[in-house]
mmCIF file of C-alpha atoms and ligand atoms in Angstrom:
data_model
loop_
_atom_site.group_PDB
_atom_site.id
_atom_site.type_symbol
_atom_site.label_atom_id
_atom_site.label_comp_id
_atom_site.label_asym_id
_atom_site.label_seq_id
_atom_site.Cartn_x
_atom_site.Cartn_y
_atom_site.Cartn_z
ATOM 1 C CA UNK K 1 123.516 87.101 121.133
ATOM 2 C CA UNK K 2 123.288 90.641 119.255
ATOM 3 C CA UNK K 3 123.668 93.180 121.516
ATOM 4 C CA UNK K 4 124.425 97.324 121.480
ATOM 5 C CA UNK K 5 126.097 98.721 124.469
ATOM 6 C CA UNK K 6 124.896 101.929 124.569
ATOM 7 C CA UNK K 7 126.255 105.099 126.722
ATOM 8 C CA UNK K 8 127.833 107.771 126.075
ATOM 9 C CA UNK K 9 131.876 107.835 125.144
ATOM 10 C CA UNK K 10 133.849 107.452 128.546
ATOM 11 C CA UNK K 11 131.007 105.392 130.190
ATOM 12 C CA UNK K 12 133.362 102.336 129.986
ATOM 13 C CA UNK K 13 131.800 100.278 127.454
ATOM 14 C CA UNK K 14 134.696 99.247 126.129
ATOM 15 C CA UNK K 15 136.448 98.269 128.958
ATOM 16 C CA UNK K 16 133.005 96.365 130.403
ATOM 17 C CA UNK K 17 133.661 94.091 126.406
ATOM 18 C CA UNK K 18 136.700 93.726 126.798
ATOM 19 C CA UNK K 19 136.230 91.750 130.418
ATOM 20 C CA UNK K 20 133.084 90.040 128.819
ATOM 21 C CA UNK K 21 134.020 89.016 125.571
ATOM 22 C CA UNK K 22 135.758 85.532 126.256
ATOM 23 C CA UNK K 23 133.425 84.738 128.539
ATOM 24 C CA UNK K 24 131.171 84.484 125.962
ATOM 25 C CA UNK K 25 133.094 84.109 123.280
ATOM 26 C CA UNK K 26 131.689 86.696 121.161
ATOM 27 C CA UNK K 27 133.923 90.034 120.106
ATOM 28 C CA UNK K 28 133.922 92.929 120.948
ATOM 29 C CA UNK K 29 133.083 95.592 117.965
ATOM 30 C CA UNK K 30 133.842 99.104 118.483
ATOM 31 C CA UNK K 31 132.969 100.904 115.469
ATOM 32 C CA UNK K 32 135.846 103.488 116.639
ATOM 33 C CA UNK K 33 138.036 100.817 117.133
ATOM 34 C CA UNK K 34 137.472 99.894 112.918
ATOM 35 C CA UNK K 35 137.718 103.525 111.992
ATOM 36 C CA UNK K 36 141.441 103.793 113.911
ATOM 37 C CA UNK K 37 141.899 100.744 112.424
ATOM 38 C CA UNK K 38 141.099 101.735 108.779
ATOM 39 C CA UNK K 39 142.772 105.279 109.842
ATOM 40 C CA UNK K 40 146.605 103.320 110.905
ATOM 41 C CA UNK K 41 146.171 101.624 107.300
ATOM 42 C CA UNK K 42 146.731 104.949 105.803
ATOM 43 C CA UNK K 43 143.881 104.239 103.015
ATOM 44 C CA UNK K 44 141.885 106.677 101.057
ATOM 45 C CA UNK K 45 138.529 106.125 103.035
ATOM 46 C CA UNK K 46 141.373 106.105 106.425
ATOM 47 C CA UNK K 47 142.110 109.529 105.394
ATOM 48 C CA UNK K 48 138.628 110.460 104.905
ATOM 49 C CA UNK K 49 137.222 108.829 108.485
ATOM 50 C CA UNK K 50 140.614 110.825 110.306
ATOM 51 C CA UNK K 51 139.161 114.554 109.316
ATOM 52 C CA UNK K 52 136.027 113.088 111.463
ATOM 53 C CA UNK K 53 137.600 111.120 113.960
ATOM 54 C CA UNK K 54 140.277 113.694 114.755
ATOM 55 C CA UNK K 55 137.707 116.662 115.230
ATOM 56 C CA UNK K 56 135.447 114.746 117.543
ATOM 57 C CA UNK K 57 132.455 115.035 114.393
ATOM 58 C CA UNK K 58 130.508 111.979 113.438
ATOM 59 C CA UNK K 59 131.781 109.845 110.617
ATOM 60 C CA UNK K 60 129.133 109.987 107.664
ATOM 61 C CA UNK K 61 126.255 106.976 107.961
ATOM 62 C CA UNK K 62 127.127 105.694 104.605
ATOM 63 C CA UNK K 63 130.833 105.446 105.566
ATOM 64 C CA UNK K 64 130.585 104.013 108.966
ATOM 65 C CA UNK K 65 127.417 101.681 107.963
ATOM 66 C CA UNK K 66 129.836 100.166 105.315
ATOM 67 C CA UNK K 67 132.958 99.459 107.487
ATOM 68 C CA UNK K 68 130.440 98.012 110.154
ATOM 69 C CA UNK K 69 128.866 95.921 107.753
ATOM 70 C CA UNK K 70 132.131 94.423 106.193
ATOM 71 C CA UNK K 71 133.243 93.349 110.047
ATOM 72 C CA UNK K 72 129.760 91.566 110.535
ATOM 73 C CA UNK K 73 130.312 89.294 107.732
ATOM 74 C CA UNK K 74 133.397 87.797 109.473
ATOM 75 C CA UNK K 75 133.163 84.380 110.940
ATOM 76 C CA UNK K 76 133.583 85.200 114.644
ATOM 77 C CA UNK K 77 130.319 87.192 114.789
ATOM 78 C CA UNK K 78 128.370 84.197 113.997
ATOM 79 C CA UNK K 79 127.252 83.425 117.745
ATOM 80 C CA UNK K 80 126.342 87.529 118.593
ATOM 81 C CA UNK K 81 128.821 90.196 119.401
ATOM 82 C CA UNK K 82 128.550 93.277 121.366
ATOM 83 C CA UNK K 83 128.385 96.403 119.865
ATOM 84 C CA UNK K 84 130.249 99.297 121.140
ATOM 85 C CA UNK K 85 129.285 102.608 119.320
ATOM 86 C CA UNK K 86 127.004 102.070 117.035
ATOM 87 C CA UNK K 87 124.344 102.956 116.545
ATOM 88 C CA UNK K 88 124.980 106.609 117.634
ATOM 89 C CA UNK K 89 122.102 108.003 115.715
ATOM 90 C CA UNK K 90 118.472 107.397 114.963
ATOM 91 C CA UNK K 91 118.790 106.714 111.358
ATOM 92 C CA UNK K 92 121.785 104.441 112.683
ATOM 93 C CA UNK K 93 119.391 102.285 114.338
ATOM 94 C CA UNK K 94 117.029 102.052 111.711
ATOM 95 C CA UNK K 95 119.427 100.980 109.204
ATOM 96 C CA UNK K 96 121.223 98.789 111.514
ATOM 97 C CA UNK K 97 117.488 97.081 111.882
ATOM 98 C CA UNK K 98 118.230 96.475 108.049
ATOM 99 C CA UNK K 99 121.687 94.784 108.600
ATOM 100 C CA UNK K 100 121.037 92.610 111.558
ATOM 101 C CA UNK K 101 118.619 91.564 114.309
ATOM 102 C CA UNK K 102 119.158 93.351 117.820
ATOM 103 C CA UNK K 103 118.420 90.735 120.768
ATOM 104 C CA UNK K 104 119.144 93.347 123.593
ATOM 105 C CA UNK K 105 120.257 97.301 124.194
ATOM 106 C CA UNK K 106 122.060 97.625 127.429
ATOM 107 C CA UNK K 107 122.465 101.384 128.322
ATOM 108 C CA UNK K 108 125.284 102.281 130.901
ATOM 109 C CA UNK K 109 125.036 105.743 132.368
ATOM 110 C CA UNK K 110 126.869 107.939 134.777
ATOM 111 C CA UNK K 111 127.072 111.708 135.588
ATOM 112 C CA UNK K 112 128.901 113.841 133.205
ATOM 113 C CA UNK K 113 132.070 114.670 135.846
ATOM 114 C CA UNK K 114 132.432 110.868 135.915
ATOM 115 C CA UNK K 115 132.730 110.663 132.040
ATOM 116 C CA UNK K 116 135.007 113.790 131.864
ATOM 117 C CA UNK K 117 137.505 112.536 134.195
ATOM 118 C CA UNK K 118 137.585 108.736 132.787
ATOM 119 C CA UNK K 119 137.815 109.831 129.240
ATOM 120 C CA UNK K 120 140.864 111.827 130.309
ATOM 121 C CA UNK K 121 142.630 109.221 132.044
ATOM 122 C CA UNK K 122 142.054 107.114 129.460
ATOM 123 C CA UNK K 123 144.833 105.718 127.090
ATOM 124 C CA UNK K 124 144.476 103.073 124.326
ATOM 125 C CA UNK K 125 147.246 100.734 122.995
ATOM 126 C CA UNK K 126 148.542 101.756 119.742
ATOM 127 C CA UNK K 127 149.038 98.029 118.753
ATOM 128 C CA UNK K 128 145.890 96.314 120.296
ATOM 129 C CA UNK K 129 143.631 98.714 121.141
ATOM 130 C CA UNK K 130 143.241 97.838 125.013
ATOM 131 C CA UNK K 131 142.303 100.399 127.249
ATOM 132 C CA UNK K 132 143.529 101.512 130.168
ATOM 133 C CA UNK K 133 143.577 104.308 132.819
ATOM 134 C CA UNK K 134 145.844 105.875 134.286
ATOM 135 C CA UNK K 135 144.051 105.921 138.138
ATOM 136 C CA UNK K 136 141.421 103.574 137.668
ATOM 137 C CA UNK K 137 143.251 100.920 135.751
ATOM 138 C CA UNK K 138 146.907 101.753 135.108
ATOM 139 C CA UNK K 139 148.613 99.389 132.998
ATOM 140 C CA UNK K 140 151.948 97.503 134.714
ATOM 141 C CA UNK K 141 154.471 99.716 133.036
ATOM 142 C CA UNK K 142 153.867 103.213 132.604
ATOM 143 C CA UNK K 143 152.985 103.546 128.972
ATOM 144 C CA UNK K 144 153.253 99.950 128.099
ATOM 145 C CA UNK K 145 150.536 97.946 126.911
ATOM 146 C CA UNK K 146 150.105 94.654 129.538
ATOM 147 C CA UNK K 147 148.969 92.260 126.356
ATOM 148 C CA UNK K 148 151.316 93.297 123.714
ATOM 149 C CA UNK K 149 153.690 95.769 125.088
ATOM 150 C CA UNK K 150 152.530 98.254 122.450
ATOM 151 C CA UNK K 151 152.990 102.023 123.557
ATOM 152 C CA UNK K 152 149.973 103.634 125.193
ATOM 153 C CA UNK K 153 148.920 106.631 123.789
ATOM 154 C CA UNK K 154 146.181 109.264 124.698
ATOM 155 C CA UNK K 155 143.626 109.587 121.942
ATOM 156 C CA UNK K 156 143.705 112.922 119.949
ATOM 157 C CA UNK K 157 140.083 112.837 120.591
ATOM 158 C CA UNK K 158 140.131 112.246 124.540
ATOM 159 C CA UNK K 159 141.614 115.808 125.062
ATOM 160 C CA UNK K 160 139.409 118.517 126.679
ATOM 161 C CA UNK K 161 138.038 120.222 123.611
ATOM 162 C CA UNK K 162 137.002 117.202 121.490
ATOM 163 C CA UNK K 163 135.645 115.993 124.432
ATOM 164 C CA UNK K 164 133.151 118.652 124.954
ATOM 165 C CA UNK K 165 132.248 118.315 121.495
ATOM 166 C CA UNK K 166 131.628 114.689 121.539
ATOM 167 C CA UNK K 167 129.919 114.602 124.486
ATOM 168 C CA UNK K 168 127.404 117.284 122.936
ATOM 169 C CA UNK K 169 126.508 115.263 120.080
ATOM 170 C CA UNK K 170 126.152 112.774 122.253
ATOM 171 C CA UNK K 171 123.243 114.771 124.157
ATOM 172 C CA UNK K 172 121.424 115.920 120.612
ATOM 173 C CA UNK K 173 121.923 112.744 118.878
ATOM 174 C CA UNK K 174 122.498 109.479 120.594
ATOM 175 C CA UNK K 175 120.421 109.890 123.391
ATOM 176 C CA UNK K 176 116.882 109.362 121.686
ATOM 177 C CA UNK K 177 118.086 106.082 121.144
ATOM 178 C CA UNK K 178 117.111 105.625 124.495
ATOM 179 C CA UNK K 179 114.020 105.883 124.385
ATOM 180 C CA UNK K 180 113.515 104.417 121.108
ATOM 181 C CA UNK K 181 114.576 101.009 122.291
ATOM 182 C CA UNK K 182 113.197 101.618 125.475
ATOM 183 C CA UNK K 183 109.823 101.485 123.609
ATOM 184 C CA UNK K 184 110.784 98.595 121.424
ATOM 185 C CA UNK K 185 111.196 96.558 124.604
ATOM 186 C CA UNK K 186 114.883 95.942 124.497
ATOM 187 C CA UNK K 187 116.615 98.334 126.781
ATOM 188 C CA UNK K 188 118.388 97.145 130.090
ATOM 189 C CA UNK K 189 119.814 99.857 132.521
ATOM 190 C CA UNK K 190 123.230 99.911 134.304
ATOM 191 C CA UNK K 191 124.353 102.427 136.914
ATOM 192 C CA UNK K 192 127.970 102.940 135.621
ATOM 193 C CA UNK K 193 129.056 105.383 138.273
ATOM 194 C CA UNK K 194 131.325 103.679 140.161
ATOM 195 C CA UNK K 195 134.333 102.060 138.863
ATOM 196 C CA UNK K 196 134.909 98.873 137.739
ATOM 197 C CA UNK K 197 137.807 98.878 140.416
ATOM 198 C CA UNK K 198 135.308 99.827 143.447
ATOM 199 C CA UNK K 199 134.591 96.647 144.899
ATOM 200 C CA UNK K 200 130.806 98.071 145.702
ATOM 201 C CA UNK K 201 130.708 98.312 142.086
ATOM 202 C CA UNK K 202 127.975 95.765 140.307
ATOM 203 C CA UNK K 203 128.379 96.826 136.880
ATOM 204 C CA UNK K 204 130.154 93.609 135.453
ATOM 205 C CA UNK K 205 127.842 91.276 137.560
ATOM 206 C CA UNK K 206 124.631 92.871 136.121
ATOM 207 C CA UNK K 207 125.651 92.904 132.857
ATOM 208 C CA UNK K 208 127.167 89.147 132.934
ATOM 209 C CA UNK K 209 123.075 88.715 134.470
ATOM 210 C CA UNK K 210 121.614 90.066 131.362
ATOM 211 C CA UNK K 211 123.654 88.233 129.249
ATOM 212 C CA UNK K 212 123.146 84.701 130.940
ATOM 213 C CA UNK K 213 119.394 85.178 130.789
ATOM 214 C CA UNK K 214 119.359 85.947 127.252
ATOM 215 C CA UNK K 215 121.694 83.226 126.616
ATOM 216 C CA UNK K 216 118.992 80.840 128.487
ATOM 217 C CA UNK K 217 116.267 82.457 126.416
ATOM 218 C CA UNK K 218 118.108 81.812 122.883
ATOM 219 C CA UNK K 219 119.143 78.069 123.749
ATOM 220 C CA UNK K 220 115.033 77.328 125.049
ATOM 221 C CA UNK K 221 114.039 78.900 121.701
ATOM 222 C CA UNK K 222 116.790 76.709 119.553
HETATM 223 P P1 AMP U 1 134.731 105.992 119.988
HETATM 224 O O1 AMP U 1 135.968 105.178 119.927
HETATM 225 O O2 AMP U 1 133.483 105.148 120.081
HETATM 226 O O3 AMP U 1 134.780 107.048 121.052
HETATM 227 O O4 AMP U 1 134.605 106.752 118.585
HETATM 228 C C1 AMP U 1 135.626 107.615 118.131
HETATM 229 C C2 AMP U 1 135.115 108.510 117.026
HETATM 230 O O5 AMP U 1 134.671 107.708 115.911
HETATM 231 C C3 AMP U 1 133.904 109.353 117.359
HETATM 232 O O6 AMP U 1 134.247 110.542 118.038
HETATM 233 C C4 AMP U 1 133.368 109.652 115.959
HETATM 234 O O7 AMP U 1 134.183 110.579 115.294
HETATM 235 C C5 AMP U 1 133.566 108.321 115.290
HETATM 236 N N1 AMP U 1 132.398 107.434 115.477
HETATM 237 C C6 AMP U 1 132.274 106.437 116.381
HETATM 238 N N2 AMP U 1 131.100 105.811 116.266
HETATM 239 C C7 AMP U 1 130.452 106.423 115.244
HETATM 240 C C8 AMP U 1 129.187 106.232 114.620
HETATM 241 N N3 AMP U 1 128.321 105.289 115.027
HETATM 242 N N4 AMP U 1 128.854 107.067 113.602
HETATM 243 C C9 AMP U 1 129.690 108.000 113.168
HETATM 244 N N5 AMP U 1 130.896 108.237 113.722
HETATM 245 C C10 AMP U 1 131.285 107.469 114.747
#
């Protein structure tokens, strides 16, 4: 199963993977996630990706299209994964089309106060990566992660003024995507409003929905 979650940053795709990846035992890839990665390894092209990352800009295509490709290849992608921010523009998609097949686009949305006020709660394990919040979903220990007791830090990017910016190229650029895989037949919509914590909330349940009836649809084509 090949499938983009698509939103825009702070709509909680990443913690909606995180709950849904062993279930089906595909990963989760967050292009961001591979840039911080490459970024920590203190690399040339880490140094490169940081005067992006750290500004709230959008990496270059050919430089995020190449460290998404290299994580494809590995071996744990072979049954699907779920794709967390990427693609993020039109030519994204197109050259993603190139790269891989799509099976399904599911796009979580939610007002733009919502967004603001998870994306600055959030905070992200230094070590792991895990997310947290610090209403919605604080970790055990205050600043600890709960999986690998990493230190929880509060992305340079998740402050005020990068958020602004991200969330405006978000507007401009990501959201024709919408409607481009809208008309290619392969967008699902989730209200992500409420929060994963709100017991009226649905959001896991639909998406675990989607998911099952694709995987019913792949196995009666195999
Ligand atoms: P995220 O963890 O998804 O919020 O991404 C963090 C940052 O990585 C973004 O603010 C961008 O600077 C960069 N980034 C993430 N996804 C992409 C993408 N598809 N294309 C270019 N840059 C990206």
């Amino acid at each position: 199963m090949n499938v983009v979650l698509l939103g825009s940053q702070g709509v909680g795709k990443g913690t909606y993977a995180q709950r849904l990846k062993d279930i089906y035992k595909i990963p989760h890839v967050a292009i961001g996630d591979l840039f911080r990665e490459e970024m920590r390894s203190g690399s040339k092209l880490g140094n490169k990706i940081a005067e992006f990352v750290n500004t709230g800009k959008l990496v270059p295509d050919d430089i995020a299209l190449e460290v998404l490709k290299k994580r494809l290849t590995k071996k744990d992608t072979k049954n699907g994964f779920l794709l967390d921010g990427f693609p993020r523009t039109l030519d994204q998609a197109k050259a993603l089309e190139k790269i891989t097949k799509i099976d399904k686009v599911i796009y979580y949305h939610a007002s733009e106060d919502v967004i603001v006020d998870r994306l600055s709660g959030r905070r992200t394990c230094r070590k792991c990566a895990h997310i947290y919040h610090i209403k919605f979903l604080p970790p055990k220990k205050e600043g600890v992660c709960d999986i690998c007791g990493g230190e929880l830090y509060q992305r340079e990017d998740d402050y005020p003024e990068a958020i602004r910016k991200r969330l405006s190229i978000y507007y401009k650029k990501t959201a024709p995507l919408i409607d481009y895989y809208k008309k290619k037949g392969l967008l699902v919509e989730i209200d992500a409003n409420l929060n994963i914590s709100d017991p009226r909330s649905h959001i896991i349940k639909d998406t675990q929905d989607i998911l099952d009836r694709l995987k019913q649809e792949k196995q009666m084509k195999n």
